[in-house]
mmCIF file of C-alpha atoms in Angstrom:
data_model
loop_
_atom_site.group_PDB
_atom_site.id
_atom_site.type_symbol
_atom_site.label_atom_id
_atom_site.label_comp_id
_atom_site.label_asym_id
_atom_site.label_seq_id
_atom_site.Cartn_x
_atom_site.Cartn_y
_atom_site.Cartn_z
ATOM 1 C CA MET A 1 69.348 -133.630 -14.714
ATOM 2 C CA ILE A 2 70.051 -133.098 -18.646
ATOM 3 C CA PRO A 3 67.180 -132.592 -21.007
ATOM 4 C CA ILE A 4 67.762 -132.454 -24.739
ATOM 5 C CA LEU A 5 65.230 -130.148 -26.263
ATOM 6 C CA ARG A 6 63.912 -129.903 -29.777
ATOM 7 C CA SER A 7 62.132 -127.451 -31.775
ATOM 8 C CA SER A 8 58.259 -127.201 -32.195
ATOM 9 C CA ALA A 9 55.796 -125.145 -33.718
ATOM 10 C CA MET A 10 55.741 -122.912 -30.764
ATOM 11 C CA ARG A 11 59.513 -122.182 -30.845
ATOM 12 C CA GLN A 12 62.142 -124.465 -29.760
ATOM 13 C CA LEU A 13 60.662 -127.511 -27.843
ATOM 14 C CA VAL A 14 63.327 -129.093 -25.563
ATOM 15 C CA PRO A 15 64.288 -133.049 -24.545
ATOM 16 C CA ARG A 16 65.902 -134.007 -21.325
ATOM 17 C CA ALA A 17 68.691 -136.230 -21.158
ATOM 18 C CA ASN A 18 69.954 -138.592 -18.426
ATOM 19 C CA ALA A 19 71.945 -137.641 -15.443
ATOM 20 C CA ILE A 20 75.581 -136.885 -15.872
ATOM 21 C CA GLN A 21 78.616 -137.760 -13.849
ATOM 22 C CA THR A 22 80.810 -134.795 -13.390
ATOM 23 C CA ARG A 23 84.564 -134.803 -12.364
ATOM 24 C CA GLY A 24 87.341 -133.216 -10.390
ATOM 25 C CA LEU A 25 86.261 -130.304 -8.169
ATOM 26 C CA LEU A 26 82.751 -130.156 -9.338
ATOM 27 C CA ASN A 27 82.215 -133.334 -7.673
ATOM 28 C CA SER A 28 82.808 -131.681 -4.232
ATOM 29 C CA VAL A 29 80.000 -129.185 -4.810
ATOM 30 C CA LEU A 30 77.159 -131.311 -6.274
ATOM 31 C CA TYR A 31 74.839 -131.993 -3.297
ATOM 32 C CA GLY A 32 71.258 -132.782 -2.492
ATOM 33 C CA SER A 33 70.215 -132.072 0.999
ATOM 34 C CA GLU A 34 67.242 -130.834 3.227
ATOM 35 C CA LYS A 35 69.771 -128.309 4.487
ATOM 36 C CA ALA A 36 69.027 -126.184 1.589
ATOM 37 C CA LYS A 37 65.775 -125.134 2.725
ATOM 38 C CA LYS A 38 67.161 -123.552 5.953
ATOM 39 C CA GLU A 39 70.217 -122.148 4.363
ATOM 40 C CA GLY A 40 68.956 -120.783 1.008
ATOM 41 C CA GLU A 41 67.998 -117.529 1.758
ATOM 42 C CA LEU A 42 70.993 -116.133 3.182
ATOM 43 C CA GLU A 43 73.160 -117.574 0.254
ATOM 44 C CA ILE A 44 70.916 -116.014 -2.225
ATOM 45 C CA GLN A 45 71.054 -112.592 -0.829
ATOM 46 C CA GLN A 46 74.929 -112.696 -0.419
ATOM 47 C CA TYR A 47 75.833 -114.358 -3.721
ATOM 48 C CA SER A 48 73.519 -112.914 -6.048
ATOM 49 C CA ARG A 49 75.080 -109.415 -5.665
ATOM 50 C CA LEU A 50 78.383 -110.900 -6.518
ATOM 51 C CA ILE A 51 77.768 -113.126 -9.417
ATOM 52 C CA GLY A 52 74.310 -112.219 -10.794
ATOM 53 C CA ARG A 53 73.574 -110.179 -13.631
ATOM 54 C CA GLY A 54 70.935 -108.395 -11.779
ATOM 55 C CA LYS A 55 69.047 -107.157 -14.834
ATOM 56 C CA TYR A 56 66.248 -109.587 -15.646
ATOM 57 C CA ILE A 57 64.668 -112.472 -13.755
ATOM 58 C CA HIS A 58 63.929 -115.793 -15.832
ATOM 59 C CA GLY A 59 60.823 -117.741 -14.870
ATOM 60 C CA PHE A 60 61.287 -121.573 -15.655
ATOM 61 C CA GLU A 61 57.706 -123.058 -16.267
ATOM 62 C CA VAL A 62 57.804 -126.893 -16.472
ATOM 63 C CA HIS A 63 54.509 -128.699 -17.420
ATOM 64 C CA HIS A 64 54.211 -132.427 -17.189
ATOM 65 C CA VAL A 65 51.420 -133.095 -19.861
ATOM 66 C CA LYS A 66 48.933 -136.179 -20.092
ATOM 67 C CA PRO A 67 50.464 -138.455 -22.720
ATOM 68 C CA ASP A 68 47.522 -138.624 -24.875
ATOM 69 C CA LYS A 69 46.832 -134.801 -24.773
ATOM 70 C CA VAL A 70 50.131 -133.602 -26.104
ATOM 71 C CA GLU A 71 48.830 -132.495 -29.486
ATOM 72 C CA ASP A 72 46.001 -130.420 -27.777
ATOM 73 C CA TYR A 73 48.193 -129.039 -25.223
ATOM 74 C CA LYS A 74 50.665 -127.758 -27.932
ATOM 75 C CA LYS A 75 47.921 -125.606 -29.376
ATOM 76 C CA ALA A 76 46.609 -124.391 -26.135
ATOM 77 C CA ALA A 77 50.224 -123.469 -24.986
ATOM 78 C CA GLU A 78 50.843 -121.757 -28.230
ATOM 79 C CA GLU A 79 47.767 -119.646 -27.852
ATOM 80 C CA HIS A 80 48.514 -118.899 -24.033
ATOM 81 C CA TYR A 81 52.236 -117.832 -24.525
ATOM 82 C CA HIS A 82 51.702 -115.981 -27.780
ATOM 83 C CA GLY A 83 48.878 -114.009 -25.988
ATOM 84 C CA LEU A 84 51.370 -113.294 -23.128
ATOM 85 C CA LEU A 85 53.972 -111.813 -25.584
ATOM 86 C CA ALA A 86 51.482 -109.798 -27.736
ATOM 87 C CA ASP A 87 49.942 -108.102 -24.453
ATOM 88 C CA PRO A 88 51.572 -104.604 -24.316
ATOM 89 C CA ASP A 89 50.929 -104.616 -20.515
ATOM 90 C CA LEU A 90 52.511 -107.682 -19.423
ATOM 91 C CA HIS A 91 56.095 -106.612 -20.509
ATOM 92 C CA VAL A 92 57.320 -110.038 -20.729
ATOM 93 C CA LYS A 93 59.732 -111.679 -23.165
ATOM 94 C CA LEU A 94 59.956 -115.655 -24.066
ATOM 95 C CA THR A 95 63.565 -116.766 -24.217
ATOM 96 C CA GLY A 96 62.122 -120.119 -25.632
ATOM 97 C CA SER A 97 59.585 -123.057 -25.451
ATOM 98 C CA TRP A 98 60.690 -126.780 -25.695
ATOM 99 C CA GLU A 99 59.465 -130.182 -25.627
ATOM 100 C CA VAL A 100 61.617 -132.757 -23.840
ATOM 101 C CA THR A 101 62.558 -135.635 -26.259
ATOM 102 C CA VAL A 102 65.346 -137.276 -24.202
ATOM 103 C CA GLY A 103 64.379 -137.895 -20.397
ATOM 104 C CA GLN A 104 61.000 -137.372 -18.855
ATOM 105 C CA LEU A 105 58.741 -137.372 -21.903
ATOM 106 C CA ASP A 106 55.594 -135.635 -22.376
ATOM 107 C CA THR A 107 57.222 -132.491 -20.507
ATOM 108 C CA PHE A 108 57.393 -129.011 -21.719
ATOM 109 C CA VAL A 109 59.880 -126.327 -20.625
ATOM 110 C CA HIS A 110 58.928 -122.576 -21.103
ATOM 111 C CA ILE A 111 61.519 -119.902 -19.964
ATOM 112 C CA LEU A 112 60.032 -116.323 -19.505
ATOM 113 C CA GLU A 113 62.094 -113.196 -19.084
ATOM 114 C CA TYR A 114 60.933 -110.388 -16.708
ATOM 115 C CA GLU A 115 62.305 -107.141 -15.754
ATOM 116 C CA ASN A 116 63.513 -108.131 -12.512
ATOM 117 C CA TYR A 117 61.455 -108.822 -9.604
ATOM 118 C CA GLY A 118 59.551 -105.485 -9.879
ATOM 119 C CA GLY A 119 58.705 -106.438 -13.464
ATOM 120 C CA TYR A 120 57.568 -109.960 -12.436
ATOM 121 C CA ASP A 121 55.241 -108.547 -9.808
ATOM 122 C CA ARG A 122 53.767 -106.183 -12.310
ATOM 123 C CA THR A 123 53.537 -108.945 -15.148
ATOM 124 C CA THR A 124 51.747 -111.385 -12.822
ATOM 125 C CA GLN A 125 49.219 -108.941 -11.458
ATOM 126 C CA ALA A 126 48.360 -107.849 -14.948
ATOM 127 C CA ALA A 127 47.972 -111.273 -16.171
ATOM 128 C CA ARG A 128 45.696 -112.089 -13.219
ATOM 129 C CA GLU A 129 43.644 -109.111 -14.178
ATOM 130 C CA SER A 130 43.477 -109.915 -17.786
ATOM 131 C CA PRO A 131 40.307 -111.882 -18.940
ATOM 132 C CA LYS A 132 42.087 -113.215 -21.932
ATOM 133 C CA ILE A 133 45.132 -114.457 -20.206
ATOM 134 C CA ARG A 134 43.139 -116.126 -17.458
ATOM 135 C CA ALA A 135 41.200 -117.985 -20.127
ATOM 136 C CA THR A 136 43.950 -119.347 -22.049
ATOM 137 C CA GLU A 137 45.791 -120.344 -18.745
ATOM 138 C CA ALA A 138 42.529 -122.190 -17.848
ATOM 139 C CA ALA A 139 42.725 -123.817 -21.317
ATOM 140 C CA LEU A 140 45.876 -125.434 -20.483
ATOM 141 C CA ARG A 141 44.944 -127.239 -17.037
ATOM 142 C CA PRO A 142 43.011 -130.003 -18.548
ATOM 143 C CA TYR A 143 45.948 -131.416 -20.211
ATOM 144 C CA LEU A 144 48.441 -131.244 -17.288
ATOM 145 C CA ILE A 145 49.500 -133.903 -15.001
ATOM 146 C CA SER A 146 51.466 -131.119 -12.986
ATOM 147 C CA ARG A 147 53.450 -128.010 -13.257
ATOM 148 C CA ASN A 148 56.032 -126.208 -11.382
ATOM 149 C CA GLN A 149 58.029 -122.763 -11.539
ATOM 150 C CA GLN A 150 61.389 -121.544 -10.453
ATOM 151 C CA LEU A 151 62.778 -117.979 -10.635
ATOM 152 C CA CYS A 152 66.426 -117.744 -11.624
ATOM 153 C CA GLN A 153 68.905 -115.191 -12.390
ATOM 154 C CA GLU A 154 71.453 -115.065 -15.150
ATOM 155 C CA PHE A 155 75.027 -115.455 -14.166
ATOM 156 C CA ALA A 156 76.908 -112.148 -14.907
ATOM 157 C CA PHE A 157 79.660 -113.611 -17.118
ATOM 158 C CA LEU A 158 77.121 -115.200 -19.431
ATOM 159 C CA PRO A 159 73.823 -113.140 -20.307
ATOM 160 C CA SER A 160 71.420 -115.382 -22.156
ATOM 161 C CA SER A 161 71.417 -114.959 -25.841
ATOM 162 C CA PRO A 162 68.235 -113.754 -27.835
ATOM 163 C CA PRO A 163 65.793 -116.462 -28.790
ATOM 164 C CA ARG A 164 67.145 -118.411 -31.626
ATOM 165 C CA GLU A 165 65.423 -119.687 -34.894
ATOM 166 C CA GLN A 166 67.632 -122.130 -36.602
ATOM 167 C CA GLY A 167 66.196 -125.132 -34.577
ATOM 168 C CA GLY A 168 68.509 -128.257 -34.074
ATOM 169 C CA ILE A 169 68.651 -129.673 -30.381
ATOM 170 C CA PHE A 170 69.070 -127.881 -27.098
ATOM 171 C CA GLU A 171 70.470 -129.506 -24.092
ATOM 172 C CA LEU A 172 69.420 -128.352 -20.458
ATOM 173 C CA ARG A 173 72.055 -129.500 -18.044
ATOM 174 C CA SER A 174 70.838 -129.020 -14.383
ATOM 175 C CA TYR A 175 72.810 -129.456 -11.085
ATOM 176 C CA THR A 176 72.053 -129.300 -7.341
ATOM 177 C CA LEU A 177 74.924 -127.761 -5.312
ATOM 178 C CA GLN A 178 76.110 -128.298 -2.041
ATOM 179 C CA PRO A 179 74.649 -125.129 0.162
ATOM 180 C CA GLY A 180 77.258 -122.441 0.309
ATOM 181 C CA SER A 181 79.188 -123.664 -2.916
ATOM 182 C CA LEU A 182 77.631 -121.496 -5.485
ATOM 183 C CA LEU A 183 80.769 -118.798 -5.612
ATOM 184 C CA GLU A 184 82.913 -122.077 -5.972
ATOM 185 C CA TRP A 185 80.784 -123.489 -8.818
ATOM 186 C CA GLU A 186 80.725 -120.352 -10.793
ATOM 187 C CA ASN A 187 84.464 -119.661 -10.506
ATOM 188 C CA VAL A 188 85.293 -123.221 -11.793
ATOM 189 C CA TRP A 189 82.498 -123.331 -14.518
ATOM 190 C CA ARG A 190 83.358 -119.853 -15.811
ATOM 191 C CA ARG A 191 87.060 -121.014 -16.762
ATOM 192 C CA GLY A 192 85.554 -124.105 -18.038
ATOM 193 C CA ILE A 193 83.243 -122.078 -20.461
ATOM 194 C CA GLU A 194 86.076 -119.661 -21.333
ATOM 195 C CA ALA A 195 88.147 -122.730 -22.658
ATOM 196 C CA ARG A 196 85.109 -124.302 -24.431
ATOM 197 C CA GLN A 197 83.696 -121.293 -26.190
ATOM 198 C CA GLN A 198 86.058 -121.919 -29.164
ATOM 199 C CA PHE A 199 83.777 -124.760 -29.784
ATOM 200 C CA VAL A 200 80.348 -123.930 -28.598
ATOM 201 C CA LYS A 201 78.885 -121.223 -26.482
ATOM 202 C CA PRO A 202 75.914 -121.931 -24.256
ATOM 203 C CA VAL A 203 72.605 -120.084 -24.788
ATOM 204 C CA GLY A 204 72.279 -119.119 -21.148
ATOM 205 C CA ALA A 205 73.307 -119.928 -17.659
ATOM 206 C CA TRP A 206 71.334 -119.395 -14.435
ATOM 207 C CA PHE A 207 71.174 -120.184 -10.856
ATOM 208 C CA SER A 208 68.028 -120.562 -8.828
ATOM 209 C CA GLN A 209 66.607 -117.849 -6.378
ATOM 210 C CA VAL A 210 63.128 -118.417 -5.681
ATOM 211 C CA GLY A 211 61.505 -122.166 -5.681
ATOM 212 C CA ARG A 212 63.842 -125.111 -5.493
ATOM 213 C CA LEU A 213 67.073 -123.594 -4.185
ATOM 214 C CA HIS A 214 70.803 -124.356 -4.920
ATOM 215 C CA GLU A 215 70.231 -125.307 -8.595
ATOM 216 C CA VAL A 216 72.234 -124.019 -11.575
ATOM 217 C CA HIS A 217 71.183 -124.432 -15.154
ATOM 218 C CA HIS A 218 72.879 -124.090 -18.410
ATOM 219 C CA LEU A 219 71.368 -124.540 -21.795
ATOM 220 C CA TRP A 220 73.442 -125.583 -25.014
ATOM 221 C CA GLN A 221 72.401 -125.614 -28.670
ATOM 222 C CA TYR A 222 73.540 -128.171 -31.242
ATOM 223 C CA PRO A 223 72.744 -128.959 -34.885
ATOM 224 C CA ASN A 224 72.272 -132.570 -33.848
ATOM 225 C CA LEU A 225 73.385 -135.327 -31.332
ATOM 226 C CA GLU A 226 76.161 -136.311 -33.449
ATOM 227 C CA THR A 227 77.614 -132.682 -33.389
ATOM 228 C CA ARG A 228 77.026 -132.633 -29.674
ATOM 229 C CA LYS A 229 79.144 -135.900 -29.293
ATOM 230 C CA SER A 230 82.099 -134.570 -31.370
ATOM 231 C CA THR A 231 81.861 -131.194 -29.859
ATOM 232 C CA ARG A 232 82.167 -132.404 -26.233
ATOM 233 C CA GLU A 233 85.004 -134.914 -27.189
ATOM 234 C CA ARG A 234 87.045 -132.112 -28.521
ATOM 235 C CA ALA A 235 86.264 -129.772 -25.488
ATOM 236 C CA TRP A 236 87.679 -132.485 -23.043
ATOM 237 C CA GLN A 237 90.939 -132.324 -24.537
ATOM 238 C CA VAL A 238 91.293 -128.371 -23.542
ATOM 239 C CA ASP A 239 92.727 -127.320 -20.447
ATOM 240 C CA GLY A 240 90.101 -125.437 -18.415
ATOM 241 C CA TRP A 241 87.050 -127.500 -19.349
ATOM 242 C CA SER A 242 88.333 -130.795 -18.316
ATOM 243 C CA ASP A 243 89.885 -129.605 -14.908
#
């Protein structure tokens, strides 16, 4: 799943792009299977200590909005997420908010940063006890078709960047891996990122820990789609990224 994300009144609002075809060794680790449900927990415990940054947990909140309620949703979402950030008892940061403009339209992605799992527990408990936060969250629901959440950890070699103000488009690329292949993915992809950083650096890279397992995400920012195209063409000529 590759969404393209674009900025909005809240911060940056992101679009999704189409599914991509990977090449080389990466093809051997892309997978979708029910076995993930049974094998996920052991892999998470083992691999997170090896490749995870371990400092923060990021919550990926995805909202599918009724097409005729998008503008109403944006206003309600702005009030809700600004309220989360303004409450000193919640200790939560907003990595960004995006609207999908290529891919599954009328979809919004919000990435929140918590102070690891203890911080997530404290934040969610405080939010449940806050009348204001409960009210702003309730105000969102009439505009939603569905919503889901996933908790992810950053890859240690690429901590996420601070929120960015300069706009442009954002591309969120997501992959489902074979159970047990996360270390292999991290090793191959890290070499590719090191080769590609002369052209563009990701905003962040994460792997899932709670929710849908065996998924990895990376987020890129470009001024426009033409720059994205030329950047990717140059990167494919570099050893490491094209391997």
